[in-house]
PDB file of C-alpha atoms in Angstrom:
ATOM      1  CA  UNK A   1       0.003   0.004   0.039  1.00 53.00           C
ATOM      2  CA  UNK A   2       1.244   3.390  -0.930  1.00 54.00           C
ATOM      3  CA  UNK A   3       1.961   6.043   1.612  1.00 53.00           C
ATOM      4  CA  UNK A   4      -0.752   8.651   0.755  1.00 52.00           C
ATOM      5  CA  UNK A   5       0.398  11.286   3.297  1.00 51.00           C
ATOM      6  CA  UNK A   6       3.487  12.194   1.247  1.00 52.00           C
ATOM      7  CA  UNK A   7       2.601  11.454  -2.398  1.00 49.00           C
ATOM      8  CA  UNK A   8      -0.746  11.249  -4.095  1.00 52.00           C
ATOM      9  CA  UNK A   9      -0.498   9.818  -7.575  1.00 54.00           C
ATOM     10  CA  UNK A  10       2.889  11.437  -8.088  1.00 53.00           C
ATOM     11  CA  UNK A  11       1.869  14.808  -6.566  1.00 56.00           C
ATOM     12  CA  UNK A  12       3.097  16.338  -3.288  1.00 50.00           C
ATOM     13  CA  UNK A  13       0.691  16.986  -0.480  1.00 52.00           C
ATOM     14  CA  UNK A  14      -0.726  20.559  -0.902  1.00 48.00           C
ATOM     15  CA  UNK A  15      -0.283  21.318   2.758  1.00 55.00           C
ATOM     16  CA  UNK A  16       3.404  20.536   2.636  1.00 44.00           C
ATOM     17  CA  UNK A  17       3.857  22.637  -0.521  1.00 42.00           C
ATOM     18  CA  UNK A  18       1.981  25.591   1.115  1.00 44.00           C
ATOM     19  CA  UNK A  19       4.084  25.227   4.239  1.00 47.00           C
ATOM     20  CA  UNK A  20       7.375  25.362   2.296  1.00 44.00           C
ATOM     21  CA  UNK A  21       6.210  28.259   0.204  1.00 46.00           C
ATOM     22  CA  UNK A  22       5.234  30.156   3.394  1.00 47.00           C
ATOM     23  CA  UNK A  23       8.674  29.474   4.908  1.00 42.00           C
ATOM     24  CA  UNK A  24      10.312  30.795   1.712  1.00 45.00           C
ATOM     25  CA  UNK A  25       8.197  33.961   1.740  1.00 40.00           C
ATOM     26  CA  UNK A  26       8.939  34.645   5.441  1.00 45.00           C
ATOM     27  CA  UNK A  27      12.672  33.949   4.931  1.00 39.00           C
ATOM     28  CA  UNK A  28      12.809  36.241   1.921  1.00 38.00           C
ATOM     29  CA  UNK A  29      11.020  39.028   3.802  1.00 37.00           C
ATOM     30  CA  UNK A  30      13.450  38.780   6.723  1.00 36.00           C
ATOM     31  CA  UNK A  31      16.417  38.704   4.410  1.00 39.00           C
ATOM     32  CA  UNK A  32      15.500  41.655   2.311  1.00 44.00           C
ATOM     33  CA  UNK A  33      13.717  43.758   4.969  1.00 47.00           C
ATOM     34  CA  UNK A  34      16.914  44.602   6.782  1.00 70.00           C
ATOM     35  CA  UNK A  35      17.422  48.362   6.898  1.00 90.00           C
ATOM     36  CA  UNK A  36      20.564  49.797   5.265  1.00 96.00           C
ATOM     37  CA  UNK A  37      22.636  52.699   6.500  1.00 97.00           C
ATOM     38  CA  UNK A  38      21.415  54.710   3.530  1.00 96.00           C
ATOM     39  CA  UNK A  39      17.743  54.258   4.385  1.00 97.00           C
ATOM     40  CA  UNK A  40      18.298  55.079   8.046  1.00 97.00           C
ATOM     41  CA  UNK A  41      20.297  58.152   7.095  1.00 97.00           C
ATOM     42  CA  UNK A  42      17.501  59.275   4.777  1.00 97.00           C
ATOM     43  CA  UNK A  43      14.922  58.856   7.505  1.00 98.00           C
ATOM     44  CA  UNK A  44      17.131  60.869   9.833  1.00 98.00           C
ATOM     45  CA  UNK A  45      17.600  63.744   7.352  1.00 97.00           C
ATOM     46  CA  UNK A  46      13.869  63.843   6.513  1.00 97.00           C
ATOM     47  CA  UNK A  47      13.045  64.029  10.249  1.00 97.00           C
ATOM     48  CA  UNK A  48      15.695  66.751  10.637  1.00 97.00           C
ATOM     49  CA  UNK A  49      14.150  68.753   7.795  1.00 95.00           C
ATOM     50  CA  UNK A  50      10.659  68.439   9.412  1.00 96.00           C
ATOM     51  CA  UNK A  51      11.979  69.194  12.924  1.00 95.00           C
ATOM     52  CA  UNK A  52      10.488  65.913  14.150  1.00 97.00           C
ATOM     53  CA  UNK A  53      12.280  65.560  17.440  1.00 97.00           C
ATOM     54  CA  UNK A  54      10.531  62.242  18.344  1.00 97.00           C
ATOM     55  CA  UNK A  55      11.751  60.580  15.117  1.00 98.00           C
ATOM     56  CA  UNK A  56      15.201  62.125  15.466  1.00 98.00           C
ATOM     57  CA  UNK A  57      15.426  60.662  19.040  1.00 97.00           C
ATOM     58  CA  UNK A  58      14.446  57.298  17.687  1.00 97.00           C
ATOM     59  CA  UNK A  59      17.094  57.410  14.995  1.00 98.00           C
ATOM     60  CA  UNK A  60      19.868  58.891  17.151  1.00 97.00           C
ATOM     61  CA  UNK A  61      22.626  57.306  19.236  1.00 97.00           C
ATOM     62  CA  UNK A  62      24.682  59.203  21.787  1.00 96.00           C
ATOM     63  CA  UNK A  63      26.967  57.122  23.943  1.00 95.00           C
ATOM     64  CA  UNK A  64      25.842  57.200  27.630  1.00 94.00           C
ATOM     65  CA  UNK A  65      22.766  59.345  26.957  1.00 95.00           C
ATOM     66  CA  UNK A  66      19.236  58.171  27.748  1.00 96.00           C
ATOM     67  CA  UNK A  67      16.433  58.537  25.201  1.00 96.00           C
ATOM     68  CA  UNK A  68      14.892  61.172  27.478  1.00 97.00           C
ATOM     69  CA  UNK A  69      18.105  63.277  27.337  1.00 97.00           C
ATOM     70  CA  UNK A  70      18.436  62.896  23.648  1.00 97.00           C
ATOM     71  CA  UNK A  71      14.764  63.948  23.207  1.00 97.00           C
ATOM     72  CA  UNK A  72      15.264  67.087  25.338  1.00 97.00           C
ATOM     73  CA  UNK A  73      18.314  68.017  23.223  1.00 97.00           C
ATOM     74  CA  UNK A  74      16.480  67.490  19.891  1.00 97.00           C
ATOM     75  CA  UNK A  75      13.488  69.488  21.198  1.00 97.00           C
ATOM     76  CA  UNK A  76      15.847  72.399  22.012  1.00 97.00           C
ATOM     77  CA  UNK A  77      17.667  72.171  18.619  1.00 96.00           C
ATOM     78  CA  UNK A  78      14.511  71.981  16.532  1.00 96.00           C
ATOM     79  CA  UNK A  79      12.095  74.200  18.577  1.00 95.00           C
ATOM     80  CA  UNK A  80      14.349  76.798  20.181  1.00 96.00           C
ATOM     81  CA  UNK A  81      17.683  77.052  18.395  1.00 94.00           C
ATOM     82  CA  UNK A  82      16.549  76.521  14.782  1.00 90.00           C
ATOM     83  CA  UNK A  83      12.839  76.339  14.384  1.00 89.00           C
ATOM     84  CA  UNK A  84      12.926  77.982  10.960  1.00 90.00           C
ATOM     85  CA  UNK A  85      16.236  76.625   9.689  1.00 91.00           C
ATOM     86  CA  UNK A  86      15.851  75.577   6.030  1.00 93.00           C
ATOM     87  CA  UNK A  87      18.140  73.310   4.153  1.00 94.00           C
ATOM     88  CA  UNK A  88      18.132  70.990   1.129  1.00 95.00           C
ATOM     89  CA  UNK A  89      19.934  67.751   0.928  1.00 96.00           C
ATOM     90  CA  UNK A  90      20.659  64.727  -1.181  1.00 96.00           C
ATOM     91  CA  UNK A  91      22.293  61.479  -0.164  1.00 96.00           C
ATOM     92  CA  UNK A  92      25.480  60.637  -2.050  1.00 96.00           C
ATOM     93  CA  UNK A  93      26.105  56.973  -1.065  1.00 94.00           C
ATOM     94  CA  UNK A  94      27.565  55.274   1.941  1.00 95.00           C
ATOM     95  CA  UNK A  95      30.483  53.189   2.977  1.00 95.00           C
ATOM     96  CA  UNK A  96      30.527  50.424   5.602  1.00 96.00           C
ATOM     97  CA  UNK A  97      33.806  50.079   7.547  1.00 95.00           C
ATOM     98  CA  UNK A  98      32.652  47.142   9.660  1.00 95.00           C
ATOM     99  CA  UNK A  99      29.421  45.131  10.199  1.00 96.00           C
ATOM    100  CA  UNK A 100      28.346  47.710  12.832  1.00 97.00           C
ATOM    101  CA  UNK A 101      29.809  50.967  11.567  1.00 97.00           C
ATOM    102  CA  UNK A 102      29.070  52.941   8.359  1.00 98.00           C
ATOM    103  CA  UNK A 103      29.066  56.455   7.023  1.00 98.00           C
ATOM    104  CA  UNK A 104      26.358  58.138   4.858  1.00 98.00           C
ATOM    105  CA  UNK A 105      27.478  60.948   2.628  1.00 98.00           C
ATOM    106  CA  UNK A 106      25.132  63.957   2.527  1.00 97.00           C
ATOM    107  CA  UNK A 107      25.345  66.907   0.102  1.00 97.00           C
ATOM    108  CA  UNK A 108      23.542  69.857   1.637  1.00 96.00           C
ATOM    109  CA  UNK A 109      22.634  73.423   0.918  1.00 95.00           C
ATOM    110  CA  UNK A 110      22.420  75.193   4.330  1.00 92.00           C
ATOM    111  CA  UNK A 111      20.340  78.317   4.711  1.00 88.00           C
ATOM    112  CA  UNK A 112      18.476  77.651   1.486  1.00 86.00           C
ATOM    113  CA  UNK A 113      16.892  81.156   1.460  1.00 84.00           C
ATOM    114  CA  UNK A 114      20.292  82.773   1.323  1.00 87.00           C
ATOM    115  CA  UNK A 115      21.408  83.614  -2.265  1.00 89.00           C
ATOM    116  CA  UNK A 116      25.022  82.779  -1.246  1.00 88.00           C
ATOM    117  CA  UNK A 117      24.127  79.252  -0.191  1.00 89.00           C
ATOM    118  CA  UNK A 118      26.245  76.539  -1.814  1.00 93.00           C
ATOM    119  CA  UNK A 119      26.434  72.789  -1.690  1.00 95.00           C
ATOM    120  CA  UNK A 120      28.577  71.309   1.095  1.00 96.00           C
ATOM    121  CA  UNK A 121      29.534  67.732   1.926  1.00 97.00           C
ATOM    122  CA  UNK A 122      28.769  66.266   5.330  1.00 97.00           C
ATOM    123  CA  UNK A 123      28.863  62.709   6.651  1.00 97.00           C
ATOM    124  CA  UNK A 124      26.460  60.929   8.996  1.00 98.00           C
ATOM    125  CA  UNK A 125      28.381  58.377  11.125  1.00 98.00           C
ATOM    126  CA  UNK A 126      26.197  55.324  11.533  1.00 98.00           C
ATOM    127  CA  UNK A 127      26.281  52.537  14.211  1.00 98.00           C
ATOM    128  CA  UNK A 128      24.251  49.372  14.335  1.00 98.00           C
ATOM    129  CA  UNK A 129      22.690  48.885  17.790  1.00 96.00           C
ATOM    130  CA  UNK A 130      20.375  45.908  18.509  1.00 94.00           C
ATOM    131  CA  UNK A 131      20.069  45.239  14.756  1.00 95.00           C
ATOM    132  CA  UNK A 132      19.111  48.868  13.822  1.00 97.00           C
ATOM    133  CA  UNK A 133      21.164  51.491  12.098  1.00 98.00           C
ATOM    134  CA  UNK A 134      21.346  54.741  14.097  1.00 98.00           C
ATOM    135  CA  UNK A 135      23.097  58.039  13.507  1.00 98.00           C
ATOM    136  CA  UNK A 136      25.959  58.637  15.943  1.00 98.00           C
ATOM    137  CA  UNK A 137      24.980  62.267  16.563  1.00 97.00           C
ATOM    138  CA  UNK A 138      28.134  63.139  18.553  1.00 95.00           C
ATOM    139  CA  UNK A 139      30.189  62.387  15.430  1.00 96.00           C
ATOM    140  CA  UNK A 140      28.265  64.754  13.071  1.00 96.00           C
ATOM    141  CA  UNK A 141      30.070  67.969  11.989  1.00 96.00           C
ATOM    142  CA  UNK A 142      28.480  70.771  14.051  1.00 94.00           C
ATOM    143  CA  UNK A 143      28.017  72.844  10.905  1.00 93.00           C
ATOM    144  CA  UNK A 144      25.301  70.466   9.660  1.00 95.00           C
ATOM    145  CA  UNK A 145      22.572  71.894  11.922  1.00 94.00           C
ATOM    146  CA  UNK A 146      22.434  74.467  14.699  1.00 92.00           C
ATOM    147  CA  UNK A 147      22.635  73.146  18.375  1.00 94.00           C
ATOM    148  CA  UNK A 148      23.119  69.456  17.469  1.00 95.00           C
ATOM    149  CA  UNK A 149      22.822  67.276  20.541  1.00 94.00           C
ATOM    150  CA  UNK A 150      26.012  66.071  22.159  1.00 88.00           C
TER     151      UNK A 150
END
């Protein structure tokens, strides 16, 4: 007698096929859903442009600082020091020096309303903490934005 649980007239059990397909989909999702330094850097810069201190706090790393301290510093930078600071930016690639460290290149026009504004190059130092890419704010050139947290 044939074993009908595995093969039915030369065909595989549909439940087994669906289970394997589901595992492949989940595995592919986990493999390709990992955030890159570029995408984390872009989220950071968009949050900076909007003055979104909550999002900036979520995307920032400062050694030894609590999330509450980082939030207070971003609130000050975006709401007190530079509430109307305008800039334009474009990302210009990234380089990864180790599995947990990278740098995102940013080309930026500071003070966009000023006719003398010109494009300048900055870098966002990135660190991977608990599987997420974060911007190491203490390593950013202070010219990028007024009153950067430290």
